[in-house]
Amino acid sequence: MKGKRLNPADYPSAWEHPDTRRAWRRHGLVMSFGLMGWPVAWFGMLYLLIVFLSQRFILLFLLPLCYAFYRAALQFRQVAMLFRIRSVIREYPWQIILGTRRGIGEHPEAEDKGIWIELPDPAGRSDAGIPLVFVKHHRAFWWLRRIGGPRTKPALKARLEPLWFAGDPRFLGVVAVSSRDGKAPRRLHFLYQPSAFDGRAPRRSWEGVEPADLERARRAGARFADVPSTAVSGAKGSEGAES
């Protein structure tokens, strides 16, 4: 007789949830195809232009060549994001959240500008959440459409319910949405506060941050030295896989 299947949020870390590991591997497979495919496309078009076509086709191929080169460069960044996702989900458990606040306008409490989602404060100081911004916009279009605005169809917005989150929104985390059967995450996407990686970025003065919180965030990949005593409350910083 099989044991009782645990709720994804009951595992000590998201990585220990078998369906999450499978989702991460699928995400990695998609990244691998892109990592191989875009360079092959670039060299293929260049070879076709040089060997089989005349110079008058250069302008016709210029835009596709530039785009393929751009996408190939982005794929290397996405591979780095893949391993950042793994670091986070190995450290933090899933939270399954309903009714997440989100928006496409600037959030007054965010460290950066852009589309955002608001997540529960781990310190539990109040009902007010902590915003995480989609700082890097590549691969965020799927989320942008569903976070939407006043004119976005409710059925489209509902696809973000419930939201899966692993991490600490004061530093970094991974968001995802449910699979069709609701048992697994998909569209894994890495999010972070700019101050978690850039020591020059002004940091919000989050109350309730403990040394253990900082150490856990470091294990998940954050690269700050400490929460500075001169942190600026409400300041904006400078500049998140989906599967």
PDB file of C-alpha atoms in Angstrom:
ATOM      1  CA  MET A   1       0.000   0.000   0.000  1.00  0.00           C
ATOM      2  CA  LYS A   2       1.400   3.394  -0.964  1.00  0.00           C
ATOM      3  CA  GLY A   3       1.941   6.032   1.688  1.00  0.00           C
ATOM      4  CA  LYS A   4      -0.129   9.167   1.829  1.00  0.00           C
ATOM      5  CA  ARG A   5       0.936  11.759  -0.716  1.00  0.00           C
ATOM      6  CA  LEU A   6       2.186  14.905   1.019  1.00  0.00           C
ATOM      7  CA  ASN A   7       1.013  18.380   0.147  1.00  0.00           C
ATOM      8  CA  PRO A   8       3.847  20.204  -1.719  1.00  0.00           C
ATOM      9  CA  ALA A   9       4.030  22.770   1.101  1.00  0.00           C
ATOM     10  CA  ASP A  10       4.610  20.006   3.682  1.00  0.00           C
ATOM     11  CA  TYR A  11       8.084  19.099   2.410  1.00  0.00           C
ATOM     12  CA  PRO A  12      11.077  20.618   4.282  1.00  0.00           C
ATOM     13  CA  SER A  13      12.276  22.092   0.994  1.00  0.00           C
ATOM     14  CA  ALA A  14      10.676  22.414  -2.424  1.00  0.00           C
ATOM     15  CA  TRP A  15      13.468  20.254  -3.889  1.00  0.00           C
ATOM     16  CA  GLU A  16      12.307  17.284  -1.810  1.00  0.00           C
ATOM     17  CA  HIS A  17       8.947  17.396  -3.597  1.00  0.00           C
ATOM     18  CA  PRO A  18       9.365  14.868  -6.474  1.00  0.00           C
ATOM     19  CA  ASP A  19       7.171  16.773  -8.934  1.00  0.00           C
ATOM     20  CA  THR A  20       9.221  19.916  -8.340  1.00  0.00           C
ATOM     21  CA  ARG A  21      12.443  18.120  -9.241  1.00  0.00           C
ATOM     22  CA  ARG A  22      10.806  16.868 -12.418  1.00  0.00           C
ATOM     23  CA  ALA A  23       9.597  20.397 -13.237  1.00  0.00           C
ATOM     24  CA  TRP A  24      13.126  21.746 -12.766  1.00  0.00           C
ATOM     25  CA  ARG A  25      14.587  19.056 -15.036  1.00  0.00           C
ATOM     26  CA  ARG A  26      12.014  19.840 -17.735  1.00  0.00           C
ATOM     27  CA  HIS A  27      12.927  23.495 -17.422  1.00  0.00           C
ATOM     28  CA  GLY A  28      16.585  22.544 -17.850  1.00  0.00           C
ATOM     29  CA  LEU A  29      15.775  20.477 -20.931  1.00  0.00           C
ATOM     30  CA  VAL A  30      14.029  23.444 -22.557  1.00  0.00           C
ATOM     31  CA  MET A  31      17.038  25.639 -21.722  1.00  0.00           C
ATOM     32  CA  SER A  32      19.366  23.058 -23.282  1.00  0.00           C
ATOM     33  CA  PHE A  33      17.424  23.045 -26.540  1.00  0.00           C
ATOM     34  CA  GLY A  34      17.606  26.833 -26.676  1.00  0.00           C
ATOM     35  CA  LEU A  35      21.297  26.847 -25.790  1.00  0.00           C
ATOM     36  CA  MET A  36      22.039  24.543 -28.718  1.00  0.00           C
ATOM     37  CA  GLY A  37      19.366  25.739 -31.132  1.00  0.00           C
ATOM     38  CA  TRP A  38      20.028  29.483 -31.333  1.00  0.00           C
ATOM     39  CA  PRO A  39      23.791  29.218 -32.025  1.00  0.00           C
ATOM     40  CA  VAL A  40      23.075  26.544 -34.649  1.00  0.00           C
ATOM     41  CA  ALA A  41      20.481  28.831 -36.246  1.00  0.00           C
ATOM     42  CA  TRP A  42      22.953  31.734 -36.292  1.00  0.00           C
ATOM     43  CA  PHE A  43      25.768  29.727 -37.885  1.00  0.00           C
ATOM     44  CA  GLY A  44      23.314  28.100 -40.292  1.00  0.00           C
ATOM     45  CA  MET A  45      22.018  31.436 -41.581  1.00  0.00           C
ATOM     46  CA  LEU A  46      25.549  32.810 -41.833  1.00  0.00           C
ATOM     47  CA  TYR A  47      26.702  29.737 -43.770  1.00  0.00           C
ATOM     48  CA  LEU A  48      23.721  29.991 -46.111  1.00  0.00           C
ATOM     49  CA  LEU A  49      24.426  33.669 -46.731  1.00  0.00           C
ATOM     50  CA  ILE A  50      28.147  33.215 -47.407  1.00  0.00           C
ATOM     51  CA  VAL A  51      28.103  29.980 -49.401  1.00  0.00           C
ATOM     52  CA  PHE A  52      24.858  30.012 -51.352  1.00  0.00           C
ATOM     53  CA  LEU A  53      23.667  33.599 -51.627  1.00  0.00           C
ATOM     54  CA  SER A  54      25.040  36.822 -53.036  1.00  0.00           C
ATOM     55  CA  GLN A  55      25.822  40.040 -51.175  1.00  0.00           C
ATOM     56  CA  ARG A  56      22.490  41.584 -52.077  1.00  0.00           C
ATOM     57  CA  PHE A  57      20.848  39.303 -49.483  1.00  0.00           C
ATOM     58  CA  ILE A  58      22.912  40.746 -46.597  1.00  0.00           C
ATOM     59  CA  LEU A  59      20.268  43.264 -45.547  1.00  0.00           C
ATOM     60  CA  LEU A  60      17.586  40.571 -45.686  1.00  0.00           C
ATOM     61  CA  PHE A  61      19.572  38.370 -43.276  1.00  0.00           C
ATOM     62  CA  LEU A  62      20.866  41.118 -41.010  1.00  0.00           C
ATOM     63  CA  LEU A  63      17.873  41.287 -38.659  1.00  0.00           C
ATOM     64  CA  PRO A  64      17.459  37.482 -38.267  1.00  0.00           C
ATOM     65  CA  LEU A  65      21.198  37.137 -37.623  1.00  0.00           C
ATOM     66  CA  CYS A  66      21.142  39.845 -34.957  1.00  0.00           C
ATOM     67  CA  TYR A  67      18.084  38.318 -33.289  1.00  0.00           C
ATOM     68  CA  ALA A  68      19.583  34.810 -33.273  1.00  0.00           C
ATOM     69  CA  PHE A  69      22.805  36.180 -31.759  1.00  0.00           C
ATOM     70  CA  TYR A  70      20.790  38.054 -29.107  1.00  0.00           C
ATOM     71  CA  ARG A  71      18.781  34.951 -28.184  1.00  0.00           C
ATOM     72  CA  ALA A  72      21.927  32.806 -28.048  1.00  0.00           C
ATOM     73  CA  ALA A  73      23.510  35.272 -25.601  1.00  0.00           C
ATOM     74  CA  LEU A  74      20.341  35.289 -23.485  1.00  0.00           C
ATOM     75  CA  GLN A  75      20.344  31.498 -23.259  1.00  0.00           C
ATOM     76  CA  PHE A  76      23.623  31.570 -21.343  1.00  0.00           C
ATOM     77  CA  ARG A  77      21.972  33.867 -18.800  1.00  0.00           C
ATOM     78  CA  GLN A  78      18.995  31.509 -18.597  1.00  0.00           C
ATOM     79  CA  VAL A  79      21.309  28.613 -17.753  1.00  0.00           C
ATOM     80  CA  ALA A  80      22.608  30.665 -14.813  1.00  0.00           C
ATOM     81  CA  MET A  81      18.998  31.334 -13.767  1.00  0.00           C
ATOM     82  CA  LEU A  82      18.311  27.596 -13.896  1.00  0.00           C
ATOM     83  CA  PHE A  83      20.914  26.925 -11.212  1.00  0.00           C
ATOM     84  CA  ARG A  84      19.763  29.887  -9.141  1.00  0.00           C
ATOM     85  CA  ILE A  85      16.290  28.376  -9.160  1.00  0.00           C
ATOM     86  CA  ARG A  86      17.744  25.103  -7.918  1.00  0.00           C
ATOM     87  CA  SER A  87      19.636  26.858  -5.099  1.00  0.00           C
ATOM     88  CA  VAL A  88      16.445  28.519  -3.882  1.00  0.00           C
ATOM     89  CA  ILE A  89      14.194  25.470  -4.020  1.00  0.00           C
ATOM     90  CA  ARG A  90      16.816  23.377  -2.230  1.00  0.00           C
ATOM     91  CA  GLU A  91      16.744  25.807   0.682  1.00  0.00           C
ATOM     92  CA  TYR A  92      13.104  26.924   1.010  1.00  0.00           C
ATOM     93  CA  PRO A  93       9.790  25.035   1.085  1.00  0.00           C
ATOM     94  CA  TRP A  94       6.843  25.863  -1.127  1.00  0.00           C
ATOM     95  CA  GLN A  95       4.103  28.181   0.034  1.00  0.00           C
ATOM     96  CA  ILE A  96       0.813  27.818  -1.833  1.00  0.00           C
ATOM     97  CA  ILE A  97      -0.728  31.294  -1.815  1.00  0.00           C
ATOM     98  CA  LEU A  98      -4.225  32.385  -2.810  1.00  0.00           C
ATOM     99  CA  GLY A  99      -5.297  35.928  -3.620  1.00  0.00           C
ATOM    100  CA  THR A 100      -1.820  37.284  -4.316  1.00  0.00           C
ATOM    101  CA  ARG A 101      -1.769  41.023  -4.936  1.00  0.00           C
ATOM    102  CA  ARG A 102      -0.024  41.971  -8.174  1.00  0.00           C
ATOM    103  CA  GLY A 103       0.207  44.851 -10.599  1.00  0.00           C
ATOM    104  CA  ILE A 104       1.920  46.301 -13.640  1.00  0.00           C
ATOM    105  CA  GLY A 105       2.432  49.799 -12.229  1.00  0.00           C
ATOM    106  CA  GLU A 106       5.185  50.904  -9.874  1.00  0.00           C
ATOM    107  CA  HIS A 107       4.807  49.595  -6.321  1.00  0.00           C
ATOM    108  CA  PRO A 108       5.630  52.301  -3.736  1.00  0.00           C
ATOM    109  CA  GLU A 109       7.438  49.817  -1.478  1.00  0.00           C
ATOM    110  CA  ALA A 110       9.446  47.998  -4.169  1.00  0.00           C
ATOM    111  CA  GLU A 111      13.198  48.272  -4.680  1.00  0.00           C
ATOM    112  CA  ASP A 112      12.759  48.578  -8.445  1.00  0.00           C
ATOM    113  CA  LYS A 113      10.227  49.481 -11.106  1.00  0.00           C
ATOM    114  CA  GLY A 114       8.279  46.914 -13.076  1.00  0.00           C
ATOM    115  CA  ILE A 115       5.517  44.354 -12.816  1.00  0.00           C
ATOM    116  CA  TRP A 116       5.280  42.979  -9.305  1.00  0.00           C
ATOM    117  CA  ILE A 117       3.682  40.461  -7.000  1.00  0.00           C
ATOM    118  CA  GLU A 118       3.229  40.958  -3.268  1.00  0.00           C
ATOM    119  CA  LEU A 119       4.155  38.094  -0.950  1.00  0.00           C
ATOM    120  CA  PRO A 120       3.635  37.496   2.784  1.00  0.00           C
ATOM    121  CA  ASP A 121       6.148  39.080   5.154  1.00  0.00           C
ATOM    122  CA  PRO A 122       8.117  36.209   6.787  1.00  0.00           C
ATOM    123  CA  ALA A 123       8.502  38.293   9.950  1.00  0.00           C
ATOM    124  CA  GLY A 124       4.703  38.434  10.235  1.00  0.00           C
ATOM    125  CA  ARG A 125       4.783  42.066  11.332  1.00  0.00           C
ATOM    126  CA  SER A 126       1.557  42.977   9.565  1.00  0.00           C
ATOM    127  CA  ASP A 127      -0.838  41.954   6.829  1.00  0.00           C
ATOM    128  CA  ALA A 128       1.099  44.135   4.383  1.00  0.00           C
ATOM    129  CA  GLY A 129       3.101  42.036   1.950  1.00  0.00           C
ATOM    130  CA  ILE A 130       6.541  42.510   0.431  1.00  0.00           C
ATOM    131  CA  PRO A 131       6.719  43.211  -3.319  1.00  0.00           C
ATOM    132  CA  LEU A 132       9.035  41.295  -5.618  1.00  0.00           C
ATOM    133  CA  VAL A 133       9.578  42.817  -9.055  1.00  0.00           C
ATOM    134  CA  PHE A 134      10.248  41.007 -12.321  1.00  0.00           C
ATOM    135  CA  VAL A 135      13.571  42.860 -12.612  1.00  0.00           C
ATOM    136  CA  LYS A 136      14.824  41.111 -15.736  1.00  0.00           C
ATOM    137  CA  HIS A 137      11.976  41.170 -18.220  1.00  0.00           C
ATOM    138  CA  HIS A 138      13.130  38.431 -20.618  1.00  0.00           C
ATOM    139  CA  ARG A 139      10.846  35.400 -20.274  1.00  0.00           C
ATOM    140  CA  ALA A 140       8.493  37.469 -18.095  1.00  0.00           C
ATOM    141  CA  PHE A 141       5.960  38.134 -20.869  1.00  0.00           C
ATOM    142  CA  TRP A 142       3.874  35.104 -19.896  1.00  0.00           C
ATOM    143  CA  TRP A 143       3.616  36.517 -16.358  1.00  0.00           C
ATOM    144  CA  LEU A 144       2.980  40.047 -17.594  1.00  0.00           C
ATOM    145  CA  ARG A 145      -0.077  38.943 -19.563  1.00  0.00           C
ATOM    146  CA  ARG A 146      -1.602  37.182 -16.553  1.00  0.00           C
ATOM    147  CA  ILE A 147      -0.717  39.777 -13.940  1.00  0.00           C
ATOM    148  CA  GLY A 148      -2.336  42.210 -16.338  1.00  0.00           C
ATOM    149  CA  GLY A 149      -4.267  45.361 -15.643  1.00  0.00           C
ATOM    150  CA  PRO A 150      -7.885  46.566 -15.427  1.00  0.00           C
ATOM    151  CA  ARG A 151      -8.661  45.323 -18.944  1.00  0.00           C
ATOM    152  CA  THR A 152      -7.183  41.859 -18.494  1.00  0.00           C
ATOM    153  CA  LYS A 153      -9.805  39.127 -18.623  1.00  0.00           C
ATOM    154  CA  PRO A 154     -10.533  37.535 -15.214  1.00  0.00           C
ATOM    155  CA  ALA A 155     -10.050  34.058 -16.693  1.00  0.00           C
ATOM    156  CA  LEU A 156      -6.502  34.982 -17.701  1.00  0.00           C
ATOM    157  CA  LYS A 157      -5.696  36.449 -14.286  1.00  0.00           C
ATOM    158  CA  ALA A 158      -7.099  33.340 -12.608  1.00  0.00           C
ATOM    159  CA  ARG A 159      -4.308  31.244 -14.121  1.00  0.00           C
ATOM    160  CA  LEU A 160      -1.986  32.609 -11.433  1.00  0.00           C
ATOM    161  CA  GLU A 161      -4.163  31.105  -8.700  1.00  0.00           C
ATOM    162  CA  PRO A 162      -2.870  29.571  -6.597  1.00  0.00           C
ATOM    163  CA  LEU A 163       0.649  30.969  -6.731  1.00  0.00           C
ATOM    164  CA  TRP A 164       3.540  28.758  -5.672  1.00  0.00           C
ATOM    165  CA  PHE A 165       6.378  30.557  -3.901  1.00  0.00           C
ATOM    166  CA  ALA A 166       9.635  29.298  -2.401  1.00  0.00           C
ATOM    167  CA  GLY A 167      11.999  31.795  -0.829  1.00  0.00           C
ATOM    168  CA  ASP A 168      12.101  34.921   1.289  1.00  0.00           C
ATOM    169  CA  PRO A 169      10.625  37.972  -0.487  1.00  0.00           C
ATOM    170  CA  ARG A 170      13.003  40.247   1.416  1.00  0.00           C
ATOM    171  CA  PHE A 171      15.825  38.714  -0.626  1.00  0.00           C
ATOM    172  CA  LEU A 172      15.001  36.223  -3.381  1.00  0.00           C
ATOM    173  CA  GLY A 173      12.606  33.474  -4.387  1.00  0.00           C
ATOM    174  CA  VAL A 174      11.040  31.306  -7.064  1.00  0.00           C
ATOM    175  CA  VAL A 175       7.455  31.614  -8.246  1.00  0.00           C
ATOM    176  CA  ALA A 176       5.441  29.082 -10.215  1.00  0.00           C
ATOM    177  CA  VAL A 177       1.870  28.214 -11.123  1.00  0.00           C
ATOM    178  CA  SER A 178       0.032  24.921 -10.797  1.00  0.00           C
ATOM    179  CA  SER A 179       0.023  22.184 -13.378  1.00  0.00           C
ATOM    180  CA  ARG A 180      -3.343  21.123 -14.795  1.00  0.00           C
ATOM    181  CA  ASP A 181      -3.894  18.607 -11.999  1.00  0.00           C
ATOM    182  CA  GLY A 182      -2.709  21.061  -9.333  1.00  0.00           C
ATOM    183  CA  LYS A 183      -0.083  18.649  -7.990  1.00  0.00           C
ATOM    184  CA  ALA A 184       3.061  20.111  -9.523  1.00  0.00           C
ATOM    185  CA  PRO A 185       4.589  23.517 -10.251  1.00  0.00           C
ATOM    186  CA  ARG A 186       5.271  24.837 -13.729  1.00  0.00           C
ATOM    187  CA  ARG A 187       6.603  28.063 -15.233  1.00  0.00           C
ATOM    188  CA  LEU A 188       9.382  28.272 -12.633  1.00  0.00           C
ATOM    189  CA  HIS A 189      10.673  31.848 -12.496  1.00  0.00           C
ATOM    190  CA  PHE A 190      13.482  33.321 -10.386  1.00  0.00           C
ATOM    191  CA  LEU A 191      12.820  36.678  -8.673  1.00  0.00           C
ATOM    192  CA  TYR A 192      15.054  38.750  -6.434  1.00  0.00           C
ATOM    193  CA  GLN A 193      15.528  42.068  -4.705  1.00  0.00           C
ATOM    194  CA  PRO A 194      18.335  44.042  -6.419  1.00  0.00           C
ATOM    195  CA  SER A 195      19.985  44.592  -3.030  1.00  0.00           C
ATOM    196  CA  ALA A 196      20.414  40.824  -2.596  1.00  0.00           C
ATOM    197  CA  PHE A 197      23.039  40.833  -5.370  1.00  0.00           C
ATOM    198  CA  ASP A 198      24.205  44.430  -5.732  1.00  0.00           C
ATOM    199  CA  GLY A 199      25.795  46.025  -2.686  1.00  0.00           C
ATOM    200  CA  ARG A 200      25.351  49.468  -4.245  1.00  0.00           C
ATOM    201  CA  ALA A 201      21.572  49.136  -4.558  1.00  0.00           C
ATOM    202  CA  PRO A 202      19.620  50.966  -1.823  1.00  0.00           C
ATOM    203  CA  ARG A 203      17.921  48.426   0.388  1.00  0.00           C
ATOM    204  CA  ARG A 204      14.587  48.628   2.138  1.00  0.00           C
ATOM    205  CA  SER A 205      14.930  48.592   5.895  1.00  0.00           C
ATOM    206  CA  TRP A 206      12.937  45.403   6.560  1.00  0.00           C
ATOM    207  CA  GLU A 207      12.252  45.046  10.259  1.00  0.00           C
ATOM    208  CA  GLY A 208      12.464  41.605  11.773  1.00  0.00           C
ATOM    209  CA  VAL A 209      15.385  40.321   9.667  1.00  0.00           C
ATOM    210  CA  GLU A 210      17.369  37.875  11.787  1.00  0.00           C
ATOM    211  CA  PRO A 211      20.943  36.595  11.250  1.00  0.00           C
ATOM    212  CA  ALA A 212      19.457  33.172  10.469  1.00  0.00           C
ATOM    213  CA  ASP A 213      17.363  34.741   7.686  1.00  0.00           C
ATOM    214  CA  LEU A 214      20.487  36.273   6.139  1.00  0.00           C
ATOM    215  CA  GLU A 215      22.427  33.026   6.342  1.00  0.00           C
ATOM    216  CA  ARG A 216      19.601  31.086   4.750  1.00  0.00           C
ATOM    217  CA  ALA A 217      19.363  33.618   1.917  1.00  0.00           C
ATOM    218  CA  ARG A 218      23.127  33.298   1.359  1.00  0.00           C
ATOM    219  CA  ARG A 219      22.810  29.531   1.099  1.00  0.00           C
ATOM    220  CA  ALA A 220      20.081  30.107  -1.496  1.00  0.00           C
ATOM    221  CA  GLY A 221      22.422  32.290  -3.548  1.00  0.00           C
ATOM    222  CA  ALA A 222      22.170  35.876  -2.239  1.00  0.00           C
ATOM    223  CA  ARG A 223      25.479  37.742  -2.255  1.00  0.00           C
ATOM    224  CA  PHE A 224      25.123  40.537   0.291  1.00  0.00           C
ATOM    225  CA  ALA A 225      27.397  40.957   3.295  1.00  0.00           C
ATOM    226  CA  ASP A 226      24.745  42.125   5.757  1.00  0.00           C
ATOM    227  CA  VAL A 227      21.706  44.358   6.110  1.00  0.00           C
ATOM    228  CA  PRO A 228      23.309  47.800   6.456  1.00  0.00           C
ATOM    229  CA  SER A 229      22.180  49.992   9.329  1.00  0.00           C
ATOM    230  CA  THR A 230      21.888  52.885   6.870  1.00  0.00           C
ATOM    231  CA  ALA A 231      19.335  51.080   4.691  1.00  0.00           C
ATOM    232  CA  VAL A 232      16.911  53.517   3.124  1.00  0.00           C
ATOM    233  CA  SER A 233      13.246  52.766   3.796  1.00  0.00           C
ATOM    234  CA  GLY A 234      11.229  52.793   0.605  1.00  0.00           C
ATOM    235  CA  ALA A 235      14.213  53.545  -1.641  1.00  0.00           C
ATOM    236  CA  LYS A 236      14.334  52.303  -5.201  1.00  0.00           C
ATOM    237  CA  GLY A 237      17.178  50.182  -6.481  1.00  0.00           C
ATOM    238  CA  SER A 238      18.514  49.649  -9.944  1.00  0.00           C
ATOM    239  CA  GLU A 239      17.804  46.731 -11.895  1.00  0.00           C
ATOM    240  CA  GLY A 240      13.806  36.767 -12.792  1.00  0.00           C
ATOM    241  CA  ALA A 241      12.129  30.022 -15.918  1.00  0.00           C
ATOM    242  CA  GLU A 242       9.786  28.961 -16.792  1.00  0.00           C
ATOM    243  CA  SER A 243       9.032  25.681 -17.746  1.00  0.00           C
TER     244      SER A 243
END
